[in-house]
Every structure is written in C-alpha cells, then in structure tokens.
Amino acid sequence: MNIDFEINIYHEDYHNAGSASSEIKKYLTQLGLNPKFIRKIVISSYEAEMNIVIHSLGGKLKLDIIGNHIILTSIDKGPGIRDIKMALTEGFSTASKKVREMGFGAGMGLPNMKKNSDKFEIKSSPKGTIVRLSWVIE
Amino acid sequence: MKHLVDIHVDRCIGCTRCMRVCPTEAIRIKNEKALLIKERCIFCGNCILNCHKSAYKVYSDSFANLNKHKVNVVILPSAIYGMTKNMKELGGIYQILYDYGFDEVFDLSGVVELLSQKITEYIKQSDKTYILSQCPTVIRLIQLKYPSLLSNLLPFDFPYEIGAKIARKKLSQKYQIKEEDIGISYISECLSNFIAIKEGLGKKKSNVDYVFLFNDLFRNSIDSDQINTSVAKNGIQFSKAGGFEYLSNKNEVLSVDGVKELDEILERIYLNRLDNVKLVEAYSCIGGCVGGNFTIENTFVAKWKVNQFHQTIDESIEYVNQFRHVLNSRDWMFTSEVEALSPYKLSENINQSIVKMNQINQILKQLPNIDCCACGSPSCRALAEDVVNHEKTLDDCYILKRGDET
C-alpha cells in the first residue's frame, strides 16, 4: 500500500508557514500512527518547511508511505547550501537578522531533522537542495 | 452515550454557521439539521455562541433535585467576579442564591489561591513547559490533537472539584450530617465545565452533584449589604486570563486565551518552539473564565470588574488558610488518567487507513476545493472523508451539481 502527496511552499511565505506540516500531522493522525512517532515526523517536516520558506527560492514537501517506510522529501529550487557540513552544525545559521527576530533561523533546522529521523540524506547544488528523511513505521 | 448538547430540530435551519466555527470538525449538516459528532467535541461552545436561531439546547439539572438533600451548597464559579466589582454586589449574588433555595454558598477564591501556590511549587520540579489544567477544553484539545503533550499537562483537578470535596467535609461537620446528605451544585460559566462535571473528566465521577447554567440563574446583579462575604484577594485574579501571569514570575508564565490562539500555542510546544516558558496559562474562552460562554457580562468589562474588585479588598491569609489542610495533597489532583483520544483515525488497521486515505485524495481531486460548506461538511476534504465513510455522497456537492446542469 502506497500513499503519496505533495505541497508547494513559497519563498518568504511566513503567513502560511507551518501549514504543510499541520497537513502532514493531520494525515498521519488519520492513519492512526503512534502520537510520539508522529511528533518526530512533524517536527522534521516543520524544520524542512521553514528551511524552504527562509533559505530557498521555493519548493515542495513530499510525503510517501511505501511499505512500512515513511519518506519525507524536501525539494527546493536553489540556491543550494554552500557548506553542508557547516549547515549540519548545531547553531550555525546563515539566516538574516530579520528572520532571527521572527524567532527562526536558530541554526537547528538540519540538526533537528537528522536527530528526529531514522535516515537522513542531503544533496545540494546551486540548482537546489534535496533532503530525504525516512522512518520505519513503529 | 448521549451528548449533553442537542439540537432543537424545529429551530435549526441547517445554515452551517456552527459547523464553520467548530475548531475540531465535530459538526455536520444532514437533512438540513446540525449533527454533532460527540467524540470530536472539545466543549468550546463556539457552536452555541454562533447559532442565531437559538437551536442549541444544553441539558442542565432540575432544581427539584435539591429536595433530595438535607443541606444544599452551591459552589460559586470564578466567573462571578466578572459581575461584581465590590462586596455589596457579591452580597447581592449570595442573596439571589439563597432565594433559589441553597443553604450555603461556597466561594472558590481561597481554594484557587492555594492551588496557585501549589502550582508554583510543582512546576519547579522539571524543565518542561507545563500547561495549566483548569480549562477542560484545553485538556480535550490536547487529548484529541496533541496527545504527546499530555505529559506537559499539570495534574491538578478543577477548582470546583477540590472545592466540592472541601465543602462536603466541612459542612458534614458543621451540620453533623452524613456526607451524602449534602447536595453540591455548581453554576457553570461555560459548556466546558458543565460537560467535565457531567462526564467526570480526570476522574470516575465528579464530586459535584448538579450543574446549573450561569445565564439561567443570573439575569442582572443586585446590591446587598445584608450579607457578609469573604474572598481571597489574589484568588479572584484567576477568574480571568492573565491572572496567573499577573501574580507570578512574569518571565516564566505565558498566558493564552481563545481556541484558535490556544491551538497555535499548543502547536508551538509540540514543535519544541516555546523556549523558557515554564507554564502556559491556557483558557479556551477569550478573557478566561469571566468570558465563559454562559456568562452575561461583556468579557472585557468583566475583566475590568475583577481588577476593580481586587483593588477594594485586603489580603486575608486567615481566610485562605481555612482551606489549606482540609484535604491531603493527593485530593487536589486528578484521580484517573487523562488519556489520548483518536477520533480522527480512518480505521483500526493501518493498511485499511491507507486505502481510505488514497480514496479520499482521489475524491478530493474531483471536488472544487473552495470549502464553501454548502454540502454540510466543513471543507471539501471533510466531504471527501464523509463520502469514503459512507456518510455523504458526491451528490451533496452543490458546485459539482451546478456543473452537471450546464
């Protein structure tokens, strides 16, 4: 049994930021998964969503359920992460002062995604970044 | 089990107003009448407030019940302080209640002041963000939408439950009668407390025997200087949102009121995005309990009155202390577990749920996705779910039908 759905996310759309993750939360709740397990996925998807809003030129979030795996993919249109290793360091952020004043850009996005997922993969070029997170259904 | 809220079918015109303001998709319109899905209801009362046809009825208790008891005590809801700005006006309230046939009036402000001290102590034990447990709708919303936050919820019972236990003990001594000879009533300021008492949220059975509705008993306030009353100066602050924040370390307490804002704050805690907050003082009604859906005073005037009253009274440690050692500390807490609820689950089996989810997504592609609600479901997605669950059909969609005709 497979399931797939995707939501477009726009650059600097702070007004709707978080709604894709809310949608994902609703989906997973309807499937009847364990609440603590859902929370890990939703926290990760929120971070991914905010990364697209803050740092990218726009992109989308994709949720797939394949067999007993849940896969969340974040795909954006660039401009890419210059130094992935640095971006994975807790507290490292390239977010502007304005973004930080809104309470975002604390440099915990990618580290949180990595911490909350079973498998974390990232690829980045100036054309875009793809983050693929997966979980085995508990 | 029957819901304690029902629809006057002769009054309801199926207008969808209540359905559109329901925060948990707990209402549908079927055959031009509102239909409540009890499992999804968080008792917020938005439906009742937004009904312009007075089609909602709430099953409160009958005064005839009072005849069963030797002594009847009524517990005053905190919201009462939104009607009284001085002792004279509070005296008038007592007079009204004696006239209804109650022998004793139990003021909660002393209990609440002690409760706030207990909470201040309790939240020191760990670094997590605690959520105030005084509003049953807050608890329901967590049970339904944020079950992983149940461990953040304070374990303290509702003030009127603690008050009921204290009143029963004290009055059985005073009148030298058995505890069951005392009838305990509460005048509920909101739907939330009403249902929590009737269904025993956080316990097997409520300590309160009967519930009446605030706006059924009080139409207006009267003055009386015939009656001596006492209140706890700080306790009355908790009748309004921000009371806890006002009296405690402001850096640690975040106060939120209103269902939508409450939902947003819970989501922030859920996403670990609310740092340095030790306690979230949360109320479903705007303004807190003085803004309860059965109160009669304007919420903001009510908040102002609480502050007026607060200024006119002196602090009385003596008054508060008489409630201090009546119960052991366990009696101040919920006695049964507040459990996670899952009324949105599509099926008990995950594979079956996935099949349904795919069907829902397929149907949703055919729908206009403008969430007009005319079909009697709160969104196009909700209609798709209802179709898959055989509650509705695609024919219920007016927009699709219009397309067929042209």
XYZ file of C-alpha atoms in Angstrom:
544
model
C 0.000 0.000 0.000
C 1.498 3.282 -1.032
C 0.485 6.798 -0.403
C 1.906 9.999 -1.766
C 1.121 13.641 -1.575
C 2.945 16.910 -2.029
C 2.523 20.528 -1.021
C 4.076 23.570 -2.664
C 5.906 26.009 -0.409
C 6.777 29.570 -1.370
C 9.803 31.675 -0.563
C 9.233 34.061 2.369
C 5.632 32.949 2.800
C 5.679 33.423 6.566
C 1.920 33.803 6.661
C 1.270 30.190 5.700
C 4.499 28.778 7.073
C 3.784 25.667 9.091
C 0.580 24.754 7.316
C 2.204 21.993 5.243
C 3.401 20.366 8.461
C -0.042 20.739 10.021
C -1.447 18.968 6.990
C 1.105 16.182 7.349
C 0.228 15.880 11.030
C -3.437 15.548 10.137
C -2.673 12.812 7.598
C -0.555 10.781 9.961
C -3.117 11.141 12.746
C -5.820 9.845 10.423
C -3.662 6.841 9.643
C -3.636 6.101 13.357
C 0.125 6.105 13.940
C 1.630 6.441 17.409
C 1.465 10.101 18.594
C 5.117 10.239 19.695
C 6.224 8.824 16.363
C 4.066 11.341 14.504
C 5.644 14.158 16.520
C 9.150 13.232 15.306
C 7.987 13.367 11.694
C 6.062 16.608 12.143
C 8.962 18.354 13.899
C 11.192 17.323 10.984
C 8.709 18.429 8.351
C 8.283 21.772 10.105
C 12.035 22.356 10.006
C 12.135 21.355 6.344
C 9.222 23.627 5.550
C 10.818 26.584 7.339
C 14.099 25.983 5.530
C 12.315 26.275 2.193
C 10.496 29.427 3.311
C 13.585 31.139 4.746
C 16.504 29.989 2.611
C 15.257 28.790 -0.755
C 13.609 30.239 -3.824
C 10.620 27.998 -3.174
C 9.999 24.290 -3.353
C 7.821 21.481 -2.109
C 7.412 18.847 0.557
C 6.574 15.303 -0.435
C 5.296 12.585 1.846
C 5.403 8.966 0.735
C 4.452 5.846 2.563
C 5.984 2.831 0.924
C 5.542 -0.494 2.664
C 6.477 0.129 6.280
C 8.546 3.216 5.487
C 7.566 6.852 5.706
C 9.623 9.105 3.488
C 9.599 12.865 3.658
C 11.358 14.674 0.840
C 12.028 18.371 0.717
C 12.905 19.670 -2.742
C 13.754 23.286 -3.478
C 14.825 25.368 -6.475
C 18.080 26.669 -5.060
C 20.332 28.496 -4.378
C 21.827 25.499 -2.565
C 23.876 25.069 0.588
C 27.471 26.112 0.194
C 28.852 24.032 3.065
C 26.661 21.130 4.123
C 28.977 20.122 6.943
C 28.708 23.589 8.474
C 24.942 23.636 7.947
C 24.698 20.444 9.970
C 26.410 22.067 12.952
C 24.014 22.999 15.748
C 23.660 26.758 15.980
C 25.214 27.534 12.607
C 22.892 29.726 10.584
C 23.011 31.950 7.540
C 19.607 33.464 8.336
C 19.287 37.252 8.258
C 18.743 39.404 11.329
C 15.153 39.970 10.241
C 14.440 36.244 10.113
C 16.039 35.715 13.533
C 13.920 38.458 15.005
C 10.867 36.492 13.923
C 12.122 33.606 16.041
C 13.512 31.490 13.225
C 16.973 30.753 11.910
C 18.468 29.422 15.155
C 20.666 27.016 13.235
C 18.802 23.936 14.454
C 16.914 23.048 11.285
C 19.054 20.380 9.680
C 20.402 19.056 13.025
C 16.822 18.622 14.271
C 15.814 16.818 11.090
C 18.766 14.499 11.423
C 18.089 13.886 15.114
C 14.400 13.119 14.611
C 14.677 10.799 11.596
C 15.844 7.215 11.193
C 17.707 8.013 7.990
C 18.894 11.399 6.757
C 20.218 12.160 3.275
C 21.045 15.514 1.742
C 22.197 16.634 -1.699
C 22.767 20.208 -2.680
C 23.855 22.233 -5.719
C 23.180 25.836 -6.777
C 20.166 24.427 -8.661
C 18.556 23.167 -5.480
C 18.668 21.069 -2.364
C 17.026 17.725 -1.737
C 16.666 16.452 1.811
C 15.302 12.946 2.179
C 14.218 11.743 5.608
C 12.868 8.311 6.328
C 11.386 6.377 9.204
C 10.395 2.792 9.778
C 6.788 2.766 10.974
C 6.738 1.955 14.692
C -23.715 7.827 25.159
C -25.970 10.757 24.510
C -24.316 14.108 24.103
C -25.285 16.657 26.743
C -25.772 19.161 23.963
C -28.564 18.693 21.482
C -30.332 20.458 18.636
C -33.878 21.803 18.627
C -34.777 20.327 15.241
C -37.703 22.714 14.910
C -35.355 25.702 15.216
C -32.259 24.540 13.295
C -32.334 25.577 9.640
C -29.066 23.878 8.670
C -27.336 27.194 7.951
C -23.775 25.835 8.554
C -22.777 28.704 10.892
C -21.970 26.397 13.808
C -20.193 23.923 11.565
C -17.908 26.592 10.161
C -16.772 27.824 13.590
C -16.197 24.384 15.059
C -12.421 24.056 15.602
C -12.390 20.250 15.501
C -14.739 19.406 12.610
C -17.240 17.941 15.044
C -20.373 19.157 13.248
C -22.061 18.129 10.002
C -25.329 19.235 8.441
C -27.526 16.345 7.433
C -31.081 16.671 6.152
C -30.810 20.397 6.837
C -30.100 19.925 10.549
C -26.880 20.203 12.529
C -25.496 16.887 13.708
C -22.872 16.651 16.462
C -20.024 14.155 16.435
C -19.589 13.829 20.163
C -16.205 12.075 20.046
C -14.670 15.124 18.372
C -16.289 17.777 20.568
C -13.934 19.789 22.789
C -16.820 21.551 24.588
C -15.652 25.010 23.498
C -19.223 26.203 22.909
C -18.445 28.086 19.679
C -21.447 26.394 18.055
C -23.853 27.619 20.719
C -22.465 31.157 20.630
C -22.711 31.377 16.857
C -26.223 29.992 16.477
C -28.594 32.813 15.538
C -31.652 30.566 15.811
C -31.120 29.512 19.463
C -31.228 25.953 18.200
C -28.789 24.513 20.718
C -30.011 23.106 23.985
C -27.949 22.074 26.965
C -29.349 19.583 29.438
C -28.754 21.194 32.832
C -30.191 19.798 36.073
C -33.544 20.472 37.666
C -33.948 22.384 40.928
C -36.193 19.574 42.134
C -33.003 17.607 42.883
C -32.273 19.887 45.818
C -35.159 18.296 47.738
C -33.170 15.059 47.997
C -30.662 16.589 50.402
C -30.732 17.918 53.945
C -28.275 20.670 53.127
C -27.553 22.183 49.721
C -24.377 24.029 48.967
C -23.697 25.890 45.762
C -20.166 26.446 44.541
C -19.691 29.868 43.037
C -17.887 29.829 39.705
C -14.859 32.099 39.436
C -16.633 33.904 36.621
C -18.874 35.519 39.211
C -16.135 38.093 39.902
C -16.701 39.398 36.413
C -20.114 40.583 37.614
C -19.144 42.046 40.940
C -16.819 44.959 41.498
C -17.290 45.170 45.254
C -18.522 43.261 48.307
C -22.027 44.699 48.075
C -22.530 43.292 44.613
C -21.143 39.939 45.725
C -23.574 40.038 48.649
C -26.361 40.505 46.114
C -25.250 37.352 44.302
C -25.347 35.393 47.574
C -28.865 36.751 48.193
C -30.028 35.552 44.771
C -28.653 32.078 45.515
C -30.267 31.863 48.981
C -33.525 32.833 47.314
C -33.132 29.885 44.948
C -33.061 27.617 47.998
C -29.380 26.989 48.615
C -28.375 26.802 52.286
C -24.711 27.557 51.787
C -22.618 29.376 49.204
C -19.043 28.189 48.747
C -16.578 30.735 47.404
C -13.699 29.268 45.367
C -11.229 32.146 45.514
C -9.498 30.790 48.631
C -9.094 27.337 47.097
C -7.816 28.828 43.864
C -5.274 30.980 45.681
C -3.910 27.886 47.422
C -3.962 25.985 44.142
C -1.853 28.664 42.509
C 0.709 28.300 45.299
C 0.779 24.551 44.763
C 1.247 25.016 41.020
C 4.094 27.488 41.539
C 5.845 24.862 43.672
C 5.044 21.969 41.320
C 6.460 23.489 38.139
C 9.896 23.849 39.737
C 10.453 20.089 39.575
C 11.431 19.885 35.918
C 12.455 21.988 32.941
C 9.488 21.189 30.790
C 6.768 23.613 29.785
C 3.706 22.857 31.892
C 0.178 23.537 30.740
C -2.447 24.737 33.200
C -5.175 22.131 33.696
C -8.045 24.398 34.789
C -9.916 24.550 31.494
C -11.463 21.244 30.342
C -11.457 22.409 26.719
C -7.679 22.807 26.879
C -7.464 19.233 28.127
C -9.830 17.947 25.436
C -7.883 19.715 22.707
C -4.664 18.110 23.940
C -6.317 14.675 24.143
C -7.584 14.976 20.579
C -4.916 16.921 18.714
C -1.729 16.859 20.808
C -1.751 13.600 22.805
C 2.037 13.674 23.062
C 1.637 16.816 25.233
C -0.443 15.059 27.889
C 2.739 14.718 29.941
C 3.023 18.525 29.978
C -0.405 18.918 31.500
C -0.499 19.769 35.215
C -2.110 17.012 37.319
C -4.279 19.381 39.382
C -8.017 18.907 39.404
C -10.527 21.645 38.588
C -11.034 24.146 41.431
C -14.731 23.313 41.823
C -13.889 19.626 42.287
C -11.425 20.458 45.058
C -13.955 22.933 46.462
C -16.676 20.275 46.419
C -14.524 17.891 48.447
C -13.670 20.582 50.980
C -17.272 21.756 51.242
C -18.576 18.229 51.801
C -16.104 17.592 54.609
C -16.567 20.933 56.332
C -20.337 21.039 56.101
C -20.913 17.478 57.274
C -19.049 18.508 60.433
C -20.884 21.795 60.751
C -24.368 20.270 60.385
C -23.468 16.914 61.953
C -24.885 15.008 58.972
C -23.563 12.323 56.645
C -21.567 13.472 53.613
C -24.167 12.095 51.203
C -26.875 14.233 52.814
C -25.141 17.253 51.365
C -26.101 18.194 47.824
C -23.390 20.023 45.923
C -24.268 22.215 42.962
C -22.146 24.242 40.613
C -23.229 27.137 38.451
C -21.302 26.667 35.255
C -19.962 29.655 33.384
C -19.211 27.553 30.320
C -20.108 24.450 28.380
C -16.678 23.068 29.135
C -17.028 22.867 32.927
C -20.602 21.689 32.522
C -19.601 18.636 30.479
C -16.451 17.993 32.522
C -18.645 17.673 35.619
C -21.323 15.600 33.915
C -18.832 13.161 32.447
C -16.159 13.231 35.138
C -13.072 14.351 33.225
C -9.921 13.141 35.009
C -11.952 11.071 37.473
C -14.551 8.316 37.529
C -17.308 10.550 38.833
C -17.462 14.246 39.633
C -17.686 15.416 43.239
C -20.314 17.900 42.132
C -23.871 16.510 42.088
C -25.783 19.052 39.990
C -24.913 21.696 37.449
C -26.901 24.786 36.564
C -26.091 27.301 33.889
C -24.861 30.771 34.761
C -27.223 32.655 32.462
C -30.221 30.647 33.693
C -29.653 31.828 37.263
C -28.315 35.330 36.901
C -30.016 37.910 34.754
C -28.588 41.002 36.384
C -26.721 41.906 39.534
C -28.241 43.375 42.686
C -26.640 45.075 45.687
C -26.931 43.769 49.207
C -25.154 44.857 52.370
C -27.096 42.385 54.491
C -24.724 39.531 53.822
C -21.160 39.162 54.997
C -18.921 37.568 52.431
C -15.208 36.907 52.245
C -12.971 36.439 49.248
C -9.291 35.868 48.632
C -7.771 38.979 47.087
C -5.375 37.095 44.823
C -7.664 34.139 44.186
C -10.146 36.206 42.246
C -7.448 37.088 39.705
C -7.643 33.535 38.353
C -11.118 34.095 37.048
C -9.616 35.897 34.091
C -6.932 35.109 31.558
C -3.603 36.528 32.630
C -4.376 36.206 36.347
C -1.605 33.736 36.944
C 0.757 35.776 34.849
C -0.188 38.848 36.907
C 0.570 37.200 40.233
C 3.633 35.164 39.417
C 7.012 35.448 37.812
C 6.037 37.076 34.534
C 9.095 35.794 32.711
C 8.037 32.216 33.218
C 4.309 32.364 32.509
C 2.718 32.728 29.116
C -0.988 33.401 29.096
C -3.190 32.452 26.151
C -6.942 32.609 25.614
C -9.262 31.855 22.693
C -9.403 28.459 20.972
C -7.521 29.461 17.833
C -4.654 31.107 19.692
C -4.607 28.248 22.173
C -4.232 25.786 19.308
C -1.299 27.791 17.936
C 0.450 27.851 21.301
C -0.031 24.108 21.779
C 1.462 23.613 18.340
C 4.485 25.714 19.355
C 5.038 23.482 22.390
C 4.514 20.422 20.187
C 7.218 21.618 17.787
C 9.580 22.443 20.691
C 9.416 26.088 19.701
C 8.492 27.683 23.006
C 11.676 28.098 24.981
C 11.984 29.428 28.509
C 8.293 29.219 29.288
C 7.635 27.238 32.483
C 3.873 27.493 32.478
C 1.277 28.137 29.832
C -1.831 29.611 31.403
C -4.397 28.467 28.882
C -8.097 29.194 28.523
C -10.418 28.311 25.692
C -12.678 31.341 26.168
C -11.434 34.806 25.300
C -10.761 36.586 28.584
C -10.622 33.319 30.545
C -13.468 32.102 32.758
C -15.108 35.541 33.068
C -15.602 35.236 29.308
C -17.263 31.819 29.625
C -19.973 31.146 27.072
C -22.807 31.236 29.629
C -21.738 34.462 31.349
C -23.804 37.574 30.849
C -21.314 40.424 31.221
C -19.151 41.566 28.319
C -15.789 39.806 28.643
C -13.700 42.967 28.757
C -15.982 44.731 31.209
C -15.833 41.550 33.285
C -12.019 41.637 33.322
C -12.147 45.275 34.360
C -14.573 44.454 37.183
C -12.257 41.747 38.516
C -9.492 44.331 38.746
C -11.816 46.822 40.434
C -12.818 44.220 42.986
C -9.207 43.160 43.502
C -8.345 46.727 44.491
C -11.147 47.125 47.018
C -10.283 44.103 49.156
C -7.483 43.359 51.582
C -5.403 40.241 51.589
C -6.624 37.774 54.189
C -4.281 34.909 54.959
C -6.725 33.761 57.610
C -9.490 33.321 55.046
C -7.267 31.364 52.660
C -5.781 29.196 55.394
C -9.085 27.680 56.432
C -8.980 25.625 53.197
C -5.345 24.642 53.496
C -5.292 21.415 55.478
C -8.757 20.008 54.896
C -7.599 17.562 52.212
C -4.389 15.657 51.633
C -2.372 16.698 48.603
C -3.490 13.687 46.535
C -7.072 15.015 46.709
C -6.040 18.128 44.815
C -5.168 16.091 41.748
C -6.967 14.157 39.039
C -7.725 10.627 40.153
C -7.791 8.891 36.789
C -5.503 9.204 33.826
C -6.291 11.767 31.146
C -5.957 9.593 28.061
C -5.084 10.173 24.432
C -8.110 10.065 22.142
C -8.126 9.342 18.418
C -11.472 10.234 16.873
C -9.867 11.063 13.525
C -8.466 7.615 12.823
C -9.768 6.334 9.484
C -9.646 2.697 10.553
C -8.173 0.451 13.240
C -5.819 -1.107 10.733
C -3.089 0.988 9.099
C -3.308 -0.692 5.683
C -7.033 -0.143 5.671
C -6.434 3.507 6.643
C -4.034 3.938 3.736
C -6.623 2.538 1.322
C -9.150 5.021 2.642
C -6.643 7.879 2.523
C -5.995 7.193 -1.157
C -9.731 7.116 -1.837
C -10.123 10.450 -0.023
C -7.334 12.005 -2.093
C -8.912 10.721 -5.313
C -12.303 12.163 -4.418
C -10.739 15.448 -3.351
C -9.354 15.872 -6.870
C -12.908 15.897 -8.223
C -14.158 18.468 -5.703
C -13.933 22.251 -6.272
C -11.713 22.803 -3.191
C -13.325 26.096 -2.291
C -14.593 24.913 1.114
C -17.995 26.558 0.672
C -19.588 24.208 3.240
C -22.904 24.105 1.373
C -22.722 20.294 1.275
C -22.896 20.208 5.054
C -19.283 19.210 5.658
C -16.781 21.779 6.976
C -14.391 21.552 3.982
C -14.037 19.773 0.657
C -11.584 17.440 2.312
C -14.079 16.699 5.084
C -16.691 15.915 2.434
C -14.271 13.522 0.744
C -13.758 11.806 4.118
C -17.501 11.632 4.678
C -18.015 10.122 1.230
C -15.408 7.440 1.921
C -17.053 6.745 5.284
C -20.449 6.441 3.526
C -21.866 9.413 5.456
C -22.371 11.527 2.333
C -22.223 11.238 -1.448
C -20.703 13.379 -4.199
C -24.268 14.490 -4.980
C -24.134 16.582 -1.816
C -21.720 18.966 -3.570
C -23.703 21.888 -4.988
C -20.854 23.096 -7.179
C -20.488 19.716 -8.903
C -24.250 19.585 -9.382
C -24.289 23.027 -10.970
C -21.569 21.862 -13.367
C -23.706 18.873 -14.355
C -26.659 21.093 -15.217
C -24.847 23.408 -17.606
